[in-house]
Every structure is written in C-alpha cells, then in structure tokens.
Coordinates of C-alpha atoms in Angstrom, one line a residue:
M17 CA 103.8 109.8 62.9
H18 CA 102.6 109.2 66.4
W19 CA 102.1 105.5 67.4
I20 CA 99.7 104.6 70.2
L21 CA 100.6 101.3 72.0
L22 CA 97.7 99.5 73.8
R23 CA 98.1 96.5 76.1
G24 CA 95.5 93.8 77.0
L25 CA 93.6 92.5 79.9
T26 CA 94.8 93.9 83.3
R27 CA 98.2 94.9 81.8
E28 CA 99.7 98.4 81.6
H29 CA 102.5 100.4 79.9
A30 CA 105.3 98.9 82.0
H31 CA 104.4 95.4 80.8
W32 CA 105.6 96.2 77.2
G33 CA 109.1 95.5 78.5
H34 CA 111.8 96.3 76.0
L35 CA 109.5 96.7 73.0
P36 CA 109.2 100.5 73.1
E37 CA 113.0 100.9 73.3
H38 CA 113.4 98.6 70.3
L39 CA 110.8 100.5 68.4
R40 CA 112.5 103.9 69.1
L41 CA 115.8 102.6 68.0
A42 CA 114.5 101.1 64.8
F43 CA 112.3 104.1 63.9
P44 CA 114.0 107.2 65.4
E45 CA 111.8 109.5 63.3
E46 CA 108.6 108.1 64.8
R47 CA 107.0 108.8 68.2
F48 CA 105.7 106.0 70.4
H49 CA 103.3 106.5 73.2
C50 CA 102.3 103.6 75.7
V51 CA 98.8 104.4 76.7
D52 CA 97.1 102.7 79.7
L53 CA 93.5 101.5 79.6
P54 CA 91.1 102.7 82.3
G55 CA 91.7 100.8 85.5
T56 CA 95.3 100.0 84.7
G57 CA 98.7 101.6 85.1
T58 CA 98.6 105.3 85.7
R59 CA 94.8 105.1 85.6
F60 CA 94.4 102.2 88.1
R61 CA 92.2 104.2 90.3
E62 CA 89.6 104.7 87.6
T63 CA 86.7 102.4 87.0
S64 CA 87.1 100.3 83.8
P65 CA 84.1 100.6 81.5
W66 CA 81.9 97.6 80.7
T67 CA 82.4 97.8 76.9
I68 CA 85.2 98.0 74.5
R69 CA 83.6 101.0 72.9
Q70 CA 83.6 102.9 76.1
I71 CA 87.2 101.9 76.8
R72 CA 88.2 103.1 73.3
R73 CA 86.5 106.5 73.9
A74 CA 88.4 106.9 77.2
V75 CA 91.7 106.2 75.3
Q76 CA 90.8 108.7 72.6
R77 CA 90.2 111.4 75.3
Q78 CA 93.6 110.5 76.9
V79 CA 95.5 111.0 73.6
A80 CA 93.5 114.0 72.4
H81 CA 96.6 116.2 73.0
I82 CA 98.7 114.1 70.6
P83 CA 98.4 115.2 67.0
G84 CA 97.2 112.7 64.5
P85 CA 97.3 110.8 62.3
Y86 CA 98.0 107.8 64.4
G87 CA 99.4 104.3 64.0
L88 CA 98.1 101.7 66.5
I89 CA 100.1 98.8 67.9
A90 CA 97.8 96.7 70.1
L91 CA 98.0 93.4 71.9
S92 CA 95.2 91.1 72.8
M93 CA 92.2 93.1 74.2
G94 CA 94.1 96.2 73.2
G95 CA 93.6 94.9 69.6
M96 CA 89.8 95.0 70.1
V97 CA 90.1 98.6 71.3
A98 CA 92.2 99.4 68.2
M99 CA 89.8 97.7 65.8
D100 CA 86.9 99.6 67.3
W101 CA 88.8 102.9 67.0
A102 CA 89.8 102.2 63.4
Q103 CA 86.3 101.3 62.4
D104 CA 84.8 104.5 64.0
A105 CA 87.6 106.9 63.1
P106 CA 87.3 109.7 60.5
E107 CA 89.0 108.9 57.3
G108 CA 92.8 109.4 57.6
E109 CA 92.9 109.5 61.4
I110 CA 94.3 105.9 61.7
Q111 CA 96.9 105.2 59.1
R112 CA 98.6 102.1 60.4
L113 CA 97.2 99.2 62.4
I114 CA 99.3 96.4 63.9
L115 CA 97.3 93.8 65.8
I116 CA 99.1 91.2 68.0
N117 CA 97.4 88.0 69.2
T118 CA 94.0 89.6 69.2
S119 CA 90.6 88.0 69.4
S120 CA 88.5 89.2 66.6
G121 CA 85.0 88.3 67.6
F122 CA 84.5 86.5 64.3
N123 CA 85.7 83.2 65.8
P124 CA 83.9 80.8 68.2
P125 CA 84.4 81.3 72.0
W126 CA 86.8 78.4 72.3
H127 CA 89.1 80.1 69.8
R128 CA 88.8 83.5 71.4
M129 CA 89.9 82.1 74.7
R130 CA 90.9 78.5 75.0
P131 CA 88.6 76.5 77.3
V132 CA 91.5 75.3 79.4
V133 CA 92.2 78.9 80.4
W134 CA 88.8 79.8 81.7
P135 CA 89.1 78.2 85.2
T136 CA 92.6 79.5 85.5
L137 CA 91.4 83.1 84.9
L138 CA 88.6 82.8 87.4
H139 CA 91.1 81.5 89.9
L140 CA 93.5 84.4 89.2
L141 CA 90.7 86.9 89.7
L142 CA 90.2 85.7 93.2
L143 CA 93.9 85.1 94.1
R144 CA 95.0 87.6 96.7
D145 CA 98.7 86.8 96.8
I146 CA 100.1 89.3 94.3
R147 CA 103.4 87.6 93.7
E148 CA 101.8 84.2 93.1
R149 CA 99.2 85.7 90.9
E150 CA 101.7 87.5 88.7
A151 CA 103.9 84.4 88.5
Q152 CA 100.9 82.4 87.3
V153 CA 99.9 85.1 84.8
L154 CA 103.4 85.1 83.4
A155 CA 103.5 81.3 83.2
L156 CA 100.3 81.5 81.2
T157 CA 101.2 84.3 78.8
S158 CA 104.9 83.8 78.2
N159 CA 106.9 80.8 76.7
R160 CA 110.4 82.4 77.1
Q161 CA 110.5 84.8 80.0
V162 CA 109.2 82.8 82.9
N163 CA 112.0 83.7 85.4
P164 CA 112.4 85.2 88.8
G165 CA 113.5 88.6 87.4
T166 CA 110.4 89.0 85.3
V167 CA 108.1 87.8 88.1
Q168 CA 109.7 90.4 90.5
G169 CA 109.2 93.1 87.9
W170 CA 105.5 92.3 87.4
Y171 CA 105.0 92.0 91.2
S172 CA 106.5 95.5 91.6
I173 CA 104.2 96.9 88.9
Q174 CA 101.1 95.5 90.6
K175 CA 102.2 96.6 94.1
Q176 CA 102.6 100.2 92.8
R177 CA 99.6 100.3 90.5
P178 CA 97.2 97.4 91.4
V179 CA 94.4 96.4 89.1
S180 CA 91.3 95.7 91.3
P181 CA 89.4 92.4 90.9
A182 CA 86.3 94.5 89.9
N183 CA 88.2 96.2 87.1
A184 CA 89.7 92.9 85.9
F185 CA 86.2 91.4 85.7
R186 CA 84.9 94.5 83.9
Q187 CA 87.7 94.2 81.3
L188 CA 87.1 90.5 80.9
S189 CA 83.4 91.0 80.4
A190 CA 84.0 93.8 77.8
A191 CA 86.5 91.6 75.9
A192 CA 84.1 88.6 75.9
R193 CA 81.2 90.6 74.5
F194 CA 83.1 92.5 71.8
R195 CA 82.0 92.1 68.2
P196 CA 83.6 94.3 65.6
A197 CA 81.6 95.7 62.7
S198 CA 81.6 93.7 59.6
S199 CA 83.3 96.4 57.5
R200 CA 87.1 96.4 57.1
P201 CA 88.5 99.3 59.1
L202 CA 91.5 99.8 56.8
P203 CA 92.6 98.5 53.4
D204 CA 95.8 97.3 54.9
A205 CA 97.0 96.2 58.4
L206 CA 99.5 93.8 59.8
L207 CA 98.5 90.8 61.9
L208 CA 101.0 89.1 64.2
A209 CA 100.2 85.9 66.0
S210 CA 102.0 83.2 68.0
K211 CA 101.5 79.5 67.3
G212 CA 102.5 78.9 70.9
D213 CA 99.7 81.2 72.3
R214 CA 98.0 79.2 75.0
I215 CA 95.2 81.8 75.6
V216 CA 94.0 82.9 72.2
D217 CA 94.0 80.5 69.3
W218 CA 96.1 81.9 66.4
R219 CA 93.3 81.1 64.1
C220 CA 91.5 84.2 65.3
S221 CA 94.2 86.2 63.4
A222 CA 93.9 83.8 60.5
T223 CA 90.2 84.6 60.3
L224 CA 91.0 88.3 60.0
E225 CA 93.6 87.6 57.4
K226 CA 91.0 85.7 55.3
R227 CA 88.1 88.0 56.0
W228 CA 89.9 91.3 55.3
Q229 CA 92.9 90.3 53.2
W230 CA 95.4 91.5 55.7
P231 CA 98.9 90.0 55.9
L232 CA 99.5 87.6 58.8
R233 CA 102.9 86.7 60.2
L234 CA 103.2 83.7 62.6
H235 CA 105.8 83.3 65.3
P236 CA 106.6 79.6 65.7
D237 CA 106.8 79.3 69.5
A238 CA 106.3 82.6 71.4
G239 CA 103.4 82.8 73.9
H240 CA 100.5 85.1 74.1
D241 CA 102.7 88.0 75.2
L242 CA 104.7 88.0 72.0
P243 CA 106.3 91.4 72.6
L244 CA 107.7 90.1 75.8
D245 CA 108.9 86.8 74.4
D246 CA 110.5 88.2 71.2
P247 CA 110.4 92.0 70.8
E248 CA 113.1 91.8 68.1
W249 CA 110.9 89.6 65.9
V250 CA 108.0 92.1 66.3
V251 CA 110.2 95.0 65.3
Q252 CA 111.6 93.0 62.3
Q253 CA 108.0 92.3 61.1
L254 CA 107.1 95.9 61.4
Q255 CA 110.2 97.0 59.5
T256 CA 109.5 94.6 56.7
Y257 CA 105.8 95.6 56.6
L258 CA 106.4 99.3 56.5
S259 CA 109.2 99.1 53.9
D260 CA 106.9 97.2 51.6
A261 CA 104.0 99.6 52.1

C-alpha cells in the first residue's frame, strides 16, 4: 500500500526527520510518500488556500499519479486534511488512517490550541529573524530535540524553502475554522497523542476516541511534534496496530 505523510502548520516534508526512514525499515513492503501542503516545502511558492477542504483537494491532485488505495499518516493540521479526505473519499480509497496530535474541531477552542500559545504564534508570524523564529518554534513543539543541530536544520529548511507570513496566516485560519463532518470516516483508525503537547490538548484526540470508538495511544512526555521527539515509539504503535488489524 502507498502511505501519504502530511505535516502541519508551516511545516514540510523535511521536518519529518527520521520517521520516514524508520517506517521504511519497519515496513519494507510498503511505500511512503511525504507530501507538502500548498505554500510549504517544494510548493512554497504557491498560495495556500483558505480552507482545509481546498488544501485537501490540492493534495489529492498532487498524489493523483500514485495508485491507491492509500494509508494516511498525518500530524496536527495535516490530520485535519486527512480527516476531510477520508470523509469525502470513495469507499475503499483510504484504508488506513493514523492521526497524530490533531485538533478535531469537536473540542472547544482552548483545547484545539492552548490559550498560552496564541500570543506566541502571532509573535512568530511577525518575527523576521529566521533562525530565532525556528528556534522558538522548535522550543514550542518539541520536548526532546531542542538543540543547536535541530535548530540549524530547521533554519536551513526555511532558508531554502521559506513559508511566507501570508501563507502561514492562511494555514492558521484554515485550521482554526475547520469542522469535520459528524460521520465517522472509517470504522477503524489509530490516534496518537502526547500528554506533553503544549500546543494542542491531548483531549482533542480523546474526544475522537470516544466519539468514533478509535483506539488512542498516549505518549507520556513528548511534545506536539511527536514524530520528531520519539519516532521509534510512533513506529512501534503502528506495528502493533497493524498486526492486530
């Protein structure tokens, strides 16, 4: 099966770090594709749409050459794109859905984005010093990988493929206004969340668990960027989930 990996707000394929490598080693028979959202990564010169639905349609056009069915592994805002895709897809097109620290739209705004983060994000949108901005984003999203090497890596990514403030604002607006349909997109999916997430309250994932009877696995201390903080744990949870399916 072909797996599509989707990142979140202003992040791109290179921000997955070592996770794709771990996935390919653990599942050599599968194919994994890191796909950038409009306005990020290889598509940084594009204008990001104003809605999650439009972003999802752009992603679908980008992967149209990849034969389905698909599995989706999606983090944060990427999880919203994945949910919207799964709810709209023809039967059988999406066979696996893995959502990581996503904000469901069924929770109050102070769960979807913790209030303490709001002024920080507005500050980051206006901060022109790329290195300092990336250092602050890393400090906000990671609990384990805040070090000069990762900061330098993220700085290099933004220097090569910068996300414009306008696209960052468009993505933030799309995420804030997203509401999934009430119907469960798949009978089964895997929810992964971090209790140490300082951006999205893990109870957003717990709401999906309760609402749609999907299994939820909680990491005790990783940050919002769970794949960066503990890619081995993510792969282990996926291995267990798929072996039990």
